[in-house]
mmCIF file of C-alpha atoms in Angstrom:
data_model
loop_
_atom_site.group_PDB
_atom_site.id
_atom_site.type_symbol
_atom_site.label_atom_id
_atom_site.label_comp_id
_atom_site.label_asym_id
_atom_site.label_seq_id
_atom_site.Cartn_x
_atom_site.Cartn_y
_atom_site.Cartn_z
ATOM 1 C CA UNK D 31 37.540 11.459 1.465
ATOM 2 C CA UNK D 32 39.157 11.129 4.917
ATOM 3 C CA UNK D 33 38.076 9.496 8.128
ATOM 4 C CA UNK D 34 37.643 12.959 9.657
ATOM 5 C CA UNK D 35 35.240 13.855 6.923
ATOM 6 C CA UNK D 36 33.264 10.822 5.954
ATOM 7 C CA UNK D 37 31.624 11.965 2.752
ATOM 8 C CA UNK D 38 29.339 9.049 2.077
ATOM 9 C CA UNK D 39 26.923 8.784 4.989
ATOM 10 C CA UNK D 40 25.507 5.292 4.821
ATOM 11 C CA UNK D 41 22.994 5.468 7.623
ATOM 12 C CA UNK D 42 22.673 2.790 10.309
ATOM 13 C CA UNK D 43 24.696 -0.365 9.670
ATOM 14 C CA UNK D 44 24.117 -2.544 12.744
ATOM 15 C CA UNK D 45 21.653 -5.379 12.407
ATOM 16 C CA UNK D 46 19.666 -5.632 15.646
ATOM 17 C CA UNK D 47 16.192 -6.352 16.952
ATOM 18 C CA UNK D 48 14.947 -3.158 18.628
ATOM 19 C CA UNK D 49 13.305 -3.487 22.053
ATOM 20 C CA UNK D 50 9.654 -4.397 21.668
ATOM 21 C CA UNK D 51 10.164 -5.405 18.055
ATOM 22 C CA UNK D 52 10.437 -8.943 16.765
ATOM 23 C CA UNK D 53 12.701 -8.735 13.762
ATOM 24 C CA UNK D 54 16.080 -7.372 12.863
ATOM 25 C CA UNK D 55 16.426 -3.805 11.581
ATOM 26 C CA UNK D 56 19.403 -1.693 10.654
ATOM 27 C CA UNK D 57 20.027 0.549 13.658
ATOM 28 C CA UNK D 58 22.593 3.166 14.617
ATOM 29 C CA UNK D 59 24.589 2.076 17.676
ATOM 30 C CA UNK D 60 25.059 5.651 18.809
ATOM 31 C CA UNK D 61 21.868 7.583 18.287
ATOM 32 C CA UNK D 62 19.450 4.654 18.264
ATOM 33 C CA UNK D 63 17.924 5.598 14.895
ATOM 34 C CA UNK D 64 16.051 2.622 13.452
ATOM 35 C CA UNK D 65 15.935 2.366 9.693
ATOM 36 C CA UNK D 66 12.537 0.800 9.033
ATOM 37 C CA UNK D 67 12.302 -0.232 5.419
ATOM 38 C CA UNK D 68 8.793 -0.693 4.134
ATOM 39 C CA UNK D 69 7.053 -2.214 1.146
ATOM 40 C CA UNK D 70 6.481 0.241 -1.679
ATOM 41 C CA UNK D 71 3.133 1.124 -3.193
ATOM 42 C CA UNK D 72 2.522 1.387 -6.938
ATOM 43 C CA UNK D 73 -0.679 3.089 -8.088
ATOM 44 C CA UNK D 74 -2.001 2.980 -11.620
ATOM 45 C CA UNK D 75 -4.998 2.550 -13.877
ATOM 46 C CA UNK D 76 -6.293 0.679 -16.882
ATOM 47 C CA UNK D 77 -7.523 3.661 -18.900
ATOM 48 C CA UNK D 78 -9.908 3.414 -21.818
ATOM 49 C CA UNK D 79 -11.283 5.713 -24.492
ATOM 50 C CA UNK D 80 -14.352 4.142 -26.084
ATOM 51 C CA UNK D 81 -13.251 0.538 -26.726
ATOM 52 C CA UNK D 82 -9.504 1.182 -26.720
ATOM 53 C CA UNK D 83 -6.860 0.875 -24.053
ATOM 54 C CA UNK D 84 -4.232 3.530 -23.398
ATOM 55 C CA UNK D 85 -0.736 2.061 -23.333
ATOM 56 C CA UNK D 86 2.609 3.780 -22.802
ATOM 57 C CA UNK D 87 5.957 2.635 -24.162
ATOM 58 C CA UNK D 88 8.435 3.053 -21.314
ATOM 59 C CA UNK D 89 11.379 5.374 -21.804
ATOM 60 C CA UNK D 90 13.067 4.354 -18.524
ATOM 61 C CA UNK D 91 14.522 1.217 -17.065
ATOM 62 C CA UNK D 92 13.459 -1.337 -16.096
ATOM 63 C CA UNK D 93 11.814 -2.593 -19.261
ATOM 64 C CA UNK D 94 12.536 0.448 -21.421
ATOM 65 C CA UNK D 95 10.810 0.048 -24.775
ATOM 66 C CA UNK D 96 8.062 -2.196 -23.431
ATOM 67 C CA UNK D 97 4.409 -1.255 -23.005
ATOM 68 C CA UNK D 98 2.659 -0.530 -19.744
ATOM 69 C CA UNK D 99 -0.417 1.099 -18.281
ATOM 70 C CA UNK D 100 0.144 4.448 -16.520
ATOM 71 C CA UNK D 101 1.426 3.520 -13.054
ATOM 72 C CA UNK D 102 4.168 4.472 -10.641
ATOM 73 C CA UNK D 103 5.186 4.892 -7.024
ATOM 74 C CA UNK D 104 2.705 6.564 -4.737
ATOM 75 C CA UNK D 105 3.985 9.833 -3.296
ATOM 76 C CA UNK D 106 3.658 11.252 0.187
ATOM 77 C CA UNK D 107 0.494 13.159 1.110
ATOM 78 C CA UNK D 108 -1.693 11.897 -1.711
ATOM 79 C CA UNK D 109 -4.490 9.364 -1.796
ATOM 80 C CA UNK D 110 -4.137 6.215 -3.878
ATOM 81 C CA UNK D 111 -6.620 7.529 -6.435
ATOM 82 C CA UNK D 112 -4.881 10.896 -6.630
ATOM 83 C CA UNK D 113 -1.650 8.985 -7.245
ATOM 84 C CA UNK D 114 -3.155 6.980 -10.097
ATOM 85 C CA UNK D 115 -4.516 10.171 -11.664
ATOM 86 C CA UNK D 116 -1.139 11.883 -11.286
ATOM 87 C CA UNK D 117 0.655 9.000 -12.983
ATOM 88 C CA UNK D 118 -1.725 9.153 -15.967
ATOM 89 C CA UNK D 119 -0.970 12.854 -16.238
ATOM 90 C CA UNK D 120 2.792 12.457 -15.838
ATOM 91 C CA UNK D 121 3.232 9.582 -18.260
ATOM 92 C CA UNK D 122 0.646 10.342 -20.935
ATOM 93 C CA UNK D 123 -0.718 13.876 -20.342
ATOM 94 C CA UNK D 124 -3.986 12.047 -19.742
ATOM 95 C CA UNK D 125 -6.888 13.226 -17.610
ATOM 96 C CA UNK D 126 -8.839 10.284 -16.222
ATOM 97 C CA UNK D 127 -11.925 9.522 -14.184
ATOM 98 C CA UNK D 128 -11.598 6.509 -11.898
ATOM 99 C CA UNK D 129 -14.672 4.345 -11.445
ATOM 100 C CA UNK D 130 -13.534 1.197 -9.646
ATOM 101 C CA UNK D 131 -10.685 -0.557 -7.870
ATOM 102 C CA UNK D 132 -9.652 -3.355 -10.201
ATOM 103 C CA UNK D 133 -6.615 -5.087 -8.708
ATOM 104 C CA UNK D 134 -4.840 -5.237 -5.364
ATOM 105 C CA UNK D 135 -1.660 -7.110 -6.099
ATOM 106 C CA UNK D 136 1.067 -8.185 -3.671
ATOM 107 C CA UNK D 137 4.490 -8.887 -5.116
ATOM 108 C CA UNK D 138 6.357 -10.101 -2.015
ATOM 109 C CA UNK D 139 9.540 -11.022 -3.914
ATOM 110 C CA UNK D 140 10.226 -7.346 -4.472
ATOM 111 C CA UNK D 141 8.261 -6.064 -1.435
ATOM 112 C CA UNK D 142 5.826 -4.165 -3.599
ATOM 113 C CA UNK D 143 2.070 -3.792 -3.699
ATOM 114 C CA UNK D 144 0.082 -2.445 -6.606
ATOM 115 C CA UNK D 145 -3.304 -0.758 -6.485
ATOM 116 C CA UNK D 146 -4.707 -0.696 -10.008
ATOM 117 C CA UNK D 147 -7.915 1.190 -10.817
ATOM 118 C CA UNK D 148 -10.332 1.163 -13.744
ATOM 119 C CA UNK D 149 -10.634 4.567 -15.386
ATOM 120 C CA UNK D 150 -12.095 6.356 -18.377
ATOM 121 C CA UNK D 151 -10.167 9.023 -20.224
ATOM 122 C CA UNK D 152 -11.889 12.402 -20.206
ATOM 123 C CA UNK D 153 -10.522 13.084 -23.687
ATOM 124 C CA UNK D 154 -8.460 11.210 -26.276
ATOM 125 C CA UNK D 155 -5.847 13.970 -26.221
ATOM 126 C CA UNK D 156 -2.814 12.192 -24.819
ATOM 127 C CA UNK D 157 0.873 12.426 -25.572
ATOM 128 C CA UNK D 158 4.147 10.859 -24.557
ATOM 129 C CA UNK D 159 5.325 12.736 -21.488
ATOM 130 C CA UNK D 160 8.312 12.218 -19.161
ATOM 131 C CA UNK D 161 9.423 8.592 -18.937
ATOM 132 C CA UNK D 162 7.364 7.644 -22.009
ATOM 133 C CA UNK D 163 8.587 7.104 -25.598
ATOM 134 C CA UNK D 164 5.219 6.736 -27.205
ATOM 135 C CA UNK D 165 1.556 6.442 -26.304
ATOM 136 C CA UNK D 166 -1.107 4.575 -28.184
ATOM 137 C CA UNK D 167 -4.673 3.339 -28.165
ATOM 138 C CA UNK D 168 -5.171 -0.377 -28.703
ATOM 139 C CA UNK D 169 -8.280 -2.473 -29.042
ATOM 140 C CA UNK D 170 -8.232 -5.721 -27.066
ATOM 141 C CA UNK D 171 -7.036 -7.701 -30.087
ATOM 142 C CA UNK D 172 -4.318 -5.198 -30.944
ATOM 143 C CA UNK D 173 -2.688 -5.132 -27.487
ATOM 144 C CA UNK D 174 1.014 -6.009 -27.897
ATOM 145 C CA UNK D 175 0.778 -8.891 -25.403
ATOM 146 C CA UNK D 176 4.309 -10.134 -25.927
ATOM 147 C CA UNK D 177 5.769 -6.661 -25.437
ATOM 148 C CA UNK D 178 4.080 -5.754 -22.168
ATOM 149 C CA UNK D 179 6.514 -4.546 -19.514
ATOM 150 C CA UNK D 180 5.366 -6.448 -16.420
ATOM 151 C CA UNK D 181 3.194 -9.412 -15.403
ATOM 152 C CA UNK D 182 0.920 -7.026 -13.493
ATOM 153 C CA UNK D 183 0.061 -5.249 -16.762
ATOM 154 C CA UNK D 184 -1.176 -8.602 -18.088
ATOM 155 C CA UNK D 185 -3.122 -9.217 -14.886
ATOM 156 C CA UNK D 186 -4.748 -5.789 -14.850
ATOM 157 C CA UNK D 187 -5.813 -5.927 -18.501
ATOM 158 C CA UNK D 188 -7.231 -9.423 -18.092
ATOM 159 C CA UNK D 189 -9.004 -8.493 -14.883
ATOM 160 C CA UNK D 190 -10.466 -5.448 -16.635
ATOM 161 C CA UNK D 191 -11.870 -7.774 -19.289
ATOM 162 C CA UNK D 192 -13.271 -10.163 -16.696
ATOM 163 C CA UNK D 193 -15.462 -7.496 -15.053
ATOM 164 C CA UNK D 194 -16.293 -5.501 -18.173
ATOM 165 C CA UNK D 195 -19.613 -3.732 -17.612
ATOM 166 C CA UNK D 196 -19.830 -4.676 -13.906
ATOM 167 C CA UNK D 197 -20.024 -1.956 -11.293
ATOM 168 C CA UNK D 198 -19.807 -3.617 -7.876
ATOM 169 C CA UNK D 199 -17.154 -6.314 -7.721
ATOM 170 C CA UNK D 200 -14.370 -7.370 -5.409
ATOM 171 C CA UNK D 201 -10.940 -6.225 -6.535
ATOM 172 C CA UNK D 202 -8.782 -9.026 -7.848
ATOM 173 C CA UNK D 203 -5.741 -10.370 -6.063
ATOM 174 C CA UNK D 204 -3.285 -12.797 -7.557
ATOM 175 C CA UNK D 205 -4.824 -15.666 -5.622
ATOM 176 C CA UNK D 206 -5.830 -16.704 -2.126
ATOM 177 C CA UNK D 207 -2.396 -15.952 -0.684
ATOM 178 C CA UNK D 208 -1.450 -13.239 -3.084
ATOM 179 C CA UNK D 209 0.799 -15.383 -5.211
ATOM 180 C CA UNK S 126 31.170 12.561 20.349
ATOM 181 C CA UNK S 127 33.775 14.478 18.304
ATOM 182 C CA UNK S 128 33.796 15.965 14.864
ATOM 183 C CA UNK S 129 36.380 13.364 13.818
ATOM 184 C CA UNK S 130 33.937 10.650 14.806
ATOM 185 C CA UNK S 131 30.473 11.807 13.944
ATOM 186 C CA UNK S 132 28.381 9.304 15.832
ATOM 187 C CA UNK S 133 24.942 10.228 14.606
ATOM 188 C CA UNK S 134 24.845 9.591 10.874
ATOM 189 C CA UNK S 135 21.845 11.490 9.568
ATOM 190 C CA UNK S 136 21.809 10.356 5.995
ATOM 191 C CA UNK S 137 21.369 12.740 3.051
ATOM 192 C CA UNK S 138 20.515 16.315 4.005
ATOM 193 C CA UNK S 139 20.441 18.233 0.711
ATOM 194 C CA UNK S 140 17.049 19.019 -0.769
ATOM 195 C CA UNK S 141 17.230 18.627 -4.549
ATOM 196 C CA UNK S 142 15.228 17.425 -7.508
ATOM 197 C CA UNK S 143 17.114 14.444 -8.974
ATOM 198 C CA UNK S 144 17.568 14.325 -12.743
ATOM 199 C CA UNK S 145 14.489 12.892 -14.415
ATOM 200 C CA UNK S 146 12.419 13.373 -11.281
ATOM 201 C CA UNK S 147 9.900 16.132 -10.709
ATOM 202 C CA UNK S 148 9.998 16.778 -6.988
ATOM 203 C CA UNK S 149 12.521 17.482 -4.287
ATOM 204 C CA UNK S 150 14.150 14.611 -2.384
ATOM 205 C CA UNK S 151 16.832 14.495 0.267
ATOM 206 C CA UNK S 152 20.044 13.555 -1.551
ATOM 207 C CA UNK S 153 23.662 13.117 -0.589
ATOM 208 C CA UNK S 154 25.886 15.655 -2.363
ATOM 209 C CA UNK S 155 28.842 13.252 -2.376
ATOM 210 C CA UNK S 156 27.610 9.777 -3.183
ATOM 211 C CA UNK S 157 24.371 10.718 -4.929
ATOM 212 C CA UNK S 158 22.222 8.526 -2.703
ATOM 213 C CA UNK S 159 18.550 9.573 -2.969
ATOM 214 C CA UNK S 160 16.426 9.097 0.100
ATOM 215 C CA UNK S 161 13.007 8.268 -1.330
ATOM 216 C CA UNK S 162 10.435 8.359 1.432
ATOM 217 C CA UNK S 163 7.274 6.477 0.666
ATOM 218 C CA UNK S 164 3.786 6.121 2.076
ATOM 219 C CA UNK S 165 3.469 3.360 4.611
ATOM 220 C CA UNK S 166 1.087 0.427 4.406
ATOM 221 C CA UNK S 167 -0.990 -0.808 7.345
ATOM 222 C CA UNK S 168 -2.621 -4.233 7.033
ATOM 223 C CA UNK S 169 -5.279 -5.535 9.386
ATOM 224 C CA UNK S 170 -8.569 -7.355 9.737
ATOM 225 C CA UNK S 171 -11.988 -7.149 11.320
ATOM 226 C CA UNK S 172 -12.022 -10.598 12.962
ATOM 227 C CA UNK S 173 -15.137 -12.309 14.217
ATOM 228 C CA UNK S 174 -15.984 -15.424 16.211
ATOM 229 C CA UNK S 175 -19.659 -16.259 15.793
ATOM 230 C CA UNK S 176 -21.393 -12.882 16.245
ATOM 231 C CA UNK S 177 -18.611 -11.191 18.199
ATOM 232 C CA UNK S 178 -15.767 -8.912 17.174
ATOM 233 C CA UNK S 179 -12.196 -9.352 18.385
ATOM 234 C CA UNK S 180 -10.792 -6.125 19.799
ATOM 235 C CA UNK S 181 -7.373 -5.446 21.315
ATOM 236 C CA UNK S 182 -6.574 -2.804 23.905
ATOM 237 C CA UNK S 183 -3.341 -1.158 22.791
ATOM 238 C CA UNK S 184 -0.313 -1.358 25.062
ATOM 239 C CA UNK S 185 1.794 1.005 22.933
ATOM 240 C CA UNK S 186 1.603 4.603 21.854
ATOM 241 C CA UNK S 187 -0.084 6.162 20.054
ATOM 242 C CA UNK S 188 -3.480 5.628 21.694
ATOM 243 C CA UNK S 189 -2.290 3.264 24.423
ATOM 244 C CA UNK S 190 -5.285 1.990 26.390
ATOM 245 C CA UNK S 191 -7.700 2.379 23.462
ATOM 246 C CA UNK S 192 -9.271 -0.436 21.480
ATOM 247 C CA UNK S 193 -8.368 -1.461 17.970
ATOM 248 C CA UNK S 194 -8.672 -4.281 15.497
ATOM 249 C CA UNK S 195 -5.469 -6.291 14.865
ATOM 250 C CA UNK S 196 -3.465 -4.203 12.392
ATOM 251 C CA UNK S 197 0.045 -2.922 11.864
ATOM 252 C CA UNK S 198 2.717 -2.026 9.364
ATOM 253 C CA UNK S 199 3.241 -4.393 6.472
ATOM 254 C CA UNK S 200 6.698 -5.986 6.459
ATOM 255 C CA UNK S 201 9.047 -6.682 3.578
ATOM 256 C CA UNK S 202 8.606 -9.890 1.581
ATOM 257 C CA UNK S 203 5.061 -10.671 2.657
ATOM 258 C CA UNK S 204 1.727 -10.327 0.901
ATOM 259 C CA UNK S 205 -0.912 -7.993 2.304
ATOM 260 C CA UNK S 206 -3.002 -10.952 3.480
ATOM 261 C CA UNK S 207 -0.004 -12.609 5.101
ATOM 262 C CA UNK S 208 0.641 -9.317 6.883
ATOM 263 C CA UNK S 209 -2.907 -9.111 8.219
ATOM 264 C CA UNK S 210 -2.674 -12.726 9.453
ATOM 265 C CA UNK S 211 0.680 -12.009 11.099
ATOM 266 C CA UNK S 212 -0.695 -8.983 12.916
ATOM 267 C CA UNK S 213 -3.627 -11.017 14.318
ATOM 268 C CA UNK S 214 -1.093 -13.558 15.569
ATOM 269 C CA UNK S 215 1.282 -10.964 16.999
ATOM 270 C CA UNK S 216 -1.315 -8.867 18.788
ATOM 271 C CA UNK S 217 -3.870 -11.442 19.915
ATOM 272 C CA UNK S 218 -2.381 -14.921 19.359
ATOM 273 C CA UNK S 219 -5.238 -15.286 16.914
ATOM 274 C CA UNK S 220 -5.361 -17.545 13.866
ATOM 275 C CA UNK S 221 -7.645 -16.124 11.212
ATOM 276 C CA UNK S 222 -9.073 -16.974 7.814
ATOM 277 C CA UNK S 223 -9.497 -14.004 5.489
ATOM 278 C CA UNK S 224 -12.521 -14.018 3.212
ATOM 279 C CA UNK S 225 -12.741 -10.527 1.685
ATOM 280 C CA UNK S 226 -11.079 -7.161 1.265
ATOM 281 C CA UNK S 227 -13.216 -4.746 3.259
ATOM 282 C CA UNK S 228 -11.523 -1.358 3.195
ATOM 283 C CA UNK S 229 -8.835 0.397 1.194
ATOM 284 C CA UNK S 230 -8.250 3.620 3.065
ATOM 285 C CA UNK S 231 -5.929 6.483 2.146
ATOM 286 C CA UNK S 232 -4.867 8.803 4.942
ATOM 287 C CA UNK S 233 -2.845 11.395 3.001
ATOM 288 C CA UNK S 234 -2.292 13.671 6.023
ATOM 289 C CA UNK S 235 0.038 11.052 7.491
ATOM 290 C CA UNK S 236 1.033 9.428 4.169
ATOM 291 C CA UNK S 237 -0.474 6.106 5.153
ATOM 292 C CA UNK S 238 -2.718 3.612 3.447
ATOM 293 C CA UNK S 239 -4.646 0.853 5.174
ATOM 294 C CA UNK S 240 -5.760 -2.447 3.702
ATOM 295 C CA UNK S 241 -8.374 -3.933 6.019
ATOM 296 C CA UNK S 242 -9.726 -7.449 5.458
ATOM 297 C CA UNK S 243 -12.737 -9.349 6.743
ATOM 298 C CA UNK S 244 -11.748 -12.514 8.598
ATOM 299 C CA UNK S 245 -13.090 -15.325 10.727
ATOM 300 C CA UNK S 246 -11.217 -16.623 13.738
ATOM 301 C CA UNK S 247 -10.333 -20.293 13.459
ATOM 302 C CA UNK S 248 -10.773 -20.651 17.223
ATOM 303 C CA UNK S 249 -11.819 -18.400 20.109
ATOM 304 C CA UNK S 250 -8.491 -19.054 21.835
ATOM 305 C CA UNK S 251 -6.906 -15.618 21.834
ATOM 306 C CA UNK S 252 -4.770 -13.779 24.337
ATOM 307 C CA UNK S 253 -3.090 -10.432 24.823
ATOM 308 C CA UNK S 254 0.278 -10.676 23.121
ATOM 309 C CA UNK S 255 3.039 -8.108 22.521
ATOM 310 C CA UNK S 256 1.740 -4.555 22.235
ATOM 311 C CA UNK S 257 -1.661 -5.538 23.660
ATOM 312 C CA UNK S 258 -2.954 -5.049 27.220
ATOM 313 C CA UNK S 259 -6.132 -7.007 26.870
ATOM 314 C CA UNK S 260 -8.209 -8.767 24.225
ATOM 315 C CA UNK S 261 -11.953 -9.174 24.192
ATOM 316 C CA UNK S 262 -14.955 -10.294 22.180
ATOM 317 C CA UNK S 263 -17.715 -7.773 21.759
ATOM 318 C CA UNK S 264 -21.111 -7.992 20.133
ATOM 319 C CA UNK S 265 -22.023 -5.055 17.910
ATOM 320 C CA UNK S 266 -23.908 -3.311 20.717
ATOM 321 C CA UNK S 267 -21.115 -3.844 23.221
ATOM 322 C CA UNK S 268 -18.323 -2.325 21.098
ATOM 323 C CA UNK S 269 -16.665 0.464 23.119
ATOM 324 C CA UNK S 270 -17.267 3.038 20.381
ATOM 325 C CA UNK S 271 -15.995 5.994 22.337
ATOM 326 C CA UNK S 272 -12.790 4.201 23.269
ATOM 327 C CA UNK S 273 -11.721 3.079 19.801
ATOM 328 C CA UNK S 274 -8.140 4.008 18.964
ATOM 329 C CA UNK S 275 -8.455 5.385 15.424
ATOM 330 C CA UNK S 276 -11.093 6.648 12.961
ATOM 331 C CA UNK S 277 -10.205 3.766 10.642
ATOM 332 C CA UNK S 278 -11.343 1.275 13.318
ATOM 333 C CA UNK S 279 -14.758 2.954 13.237
ATOM 334 C CA UNK S 280 -14.778 2.887 9.446
ATOM 335 C CA UNK S 281 -13.803 -0.779 9.218
ATOM 336 C CA UNK S 282 -16.369 -1.954 11.761
ATOM 337 C CA UNK S 283 -19.129 0.048 10.100
ATOM 338 C CA UNK S 284 -18.122 -1.144 6.654
ATOM 339 C CA UNK S 285 -18.143 -4.725 7.972
ATOM 340 C CA UNK S 286 -21.721 -4.169 9.107
ATOM 341 C CA UNK S 287 -22.731 -2.650 5.785
ATOM 342 C CA UNK S 288 -21.764 -5.757 3.782
ATOM 343 C CA UNK S 289 -22.657 -8.388 6.369
ATOM 344 C CA UNK S 290 -23.487 -11.623 4.564
ATOM 345 C CA UNK S 291 -22.339 -10.340 1.153
ATOM 346 C CA UNK S 292 -19.573 -12.126 -0.693
ATOM 347 C CA UNK S 293 -18.713 -10.097 -3.786
ATOM 348 C CA UNK S 294 -18.520 -6.398 -3.070
ATOM 349 C CA UNK S 295 -16.205 -3.507 -3.853
ATOM 350 C CA UNK S 296 -13.898 -2.603 -0.991
ATOM 351 C CA UNK S 297 -14.798 0.655 0.689
ATOM 352 C CA UNK S 298 -12.736 3.797 0.446
ATOM 353 C CA UNK S 299 -13.325 6.900 2.493
ATOM 354 C CA UNK S 300 -14.977 8.659 -0.405
ATOM 355 C CA UNK S 301 -14.531 9.468 -4.072
ATOM 356 C CA UNK S 302 -11.152 11.109 -3.478
ATOM 357 C CA UNK S 303 -10.123 9.119 -0.481
ATOM 358 C CA UNK S 304 -11.082 11.736 2.090
#
């Protein structure tokens, strides 16, 4: 690595408020490129087969070995529902049918939002796919509550329970201000 | 600008599928940096004062000179509702109180999602702020329908109308698959 051949392009490093903007961004002093960094969107679903919940034991960090619902980062050029369906397929080989938006969670500390749907499995044929060690079906009382991967998994499962059988309800948030 | 001093850092330029991933990303061949590009989140609100809707005439591209509801890109470290309140303040000097989630729109063609709330203005004191040429209050029949900036402004206003007076309703999407 020499100064003539910088081999680790870092992108813009100057902290500046672009014209017409009102907060600092990382900008390139030469070309003017502005590196807007945006909150990230997680899409997922509480998926059930009869009276059981589909859970996946994570095979990746963070929280490897802990249980979660199928969920992950939304990709470009997909809708939120398509993303949730894709995650179910990628993590558990599961085909699902979404029937309601369950939770709309803001997690400002990590600049993340989560859109969690309610879905039914189209078949109980699931299997541990990429990023998953093990999949399982759990009744409400069997859910491994102390081994769930994230607070939002708790929220989504509890919100599912709260609107069980209802068809037209407002999606849950974490509270009036999202906290 | 010389080759010894490349002045326009472009970031990673190699198209590769990172290990454990399942689609191509732009990666740096030297440092391994992966440039994940994610969908962007717009937050906004249909804001009313008595029976009138707050609209803002855009002073920026795209759609400069056309009317919109206060809305814009969500920032880091804020909740979605905080973002919608901030946008009302930034575009119309408006203080609002959010009371429901109205629309959850996916626009996969441009990899954008929009979270549109229903809100009441806390006072009719508004003014054209940054990015806005003019603000105005319009009754339903006075809304300049043919001069609205984006399809989602149409959707949000019509969805507002559809649930007028209701307090617990499922947020609208653009259709079963988000289109």
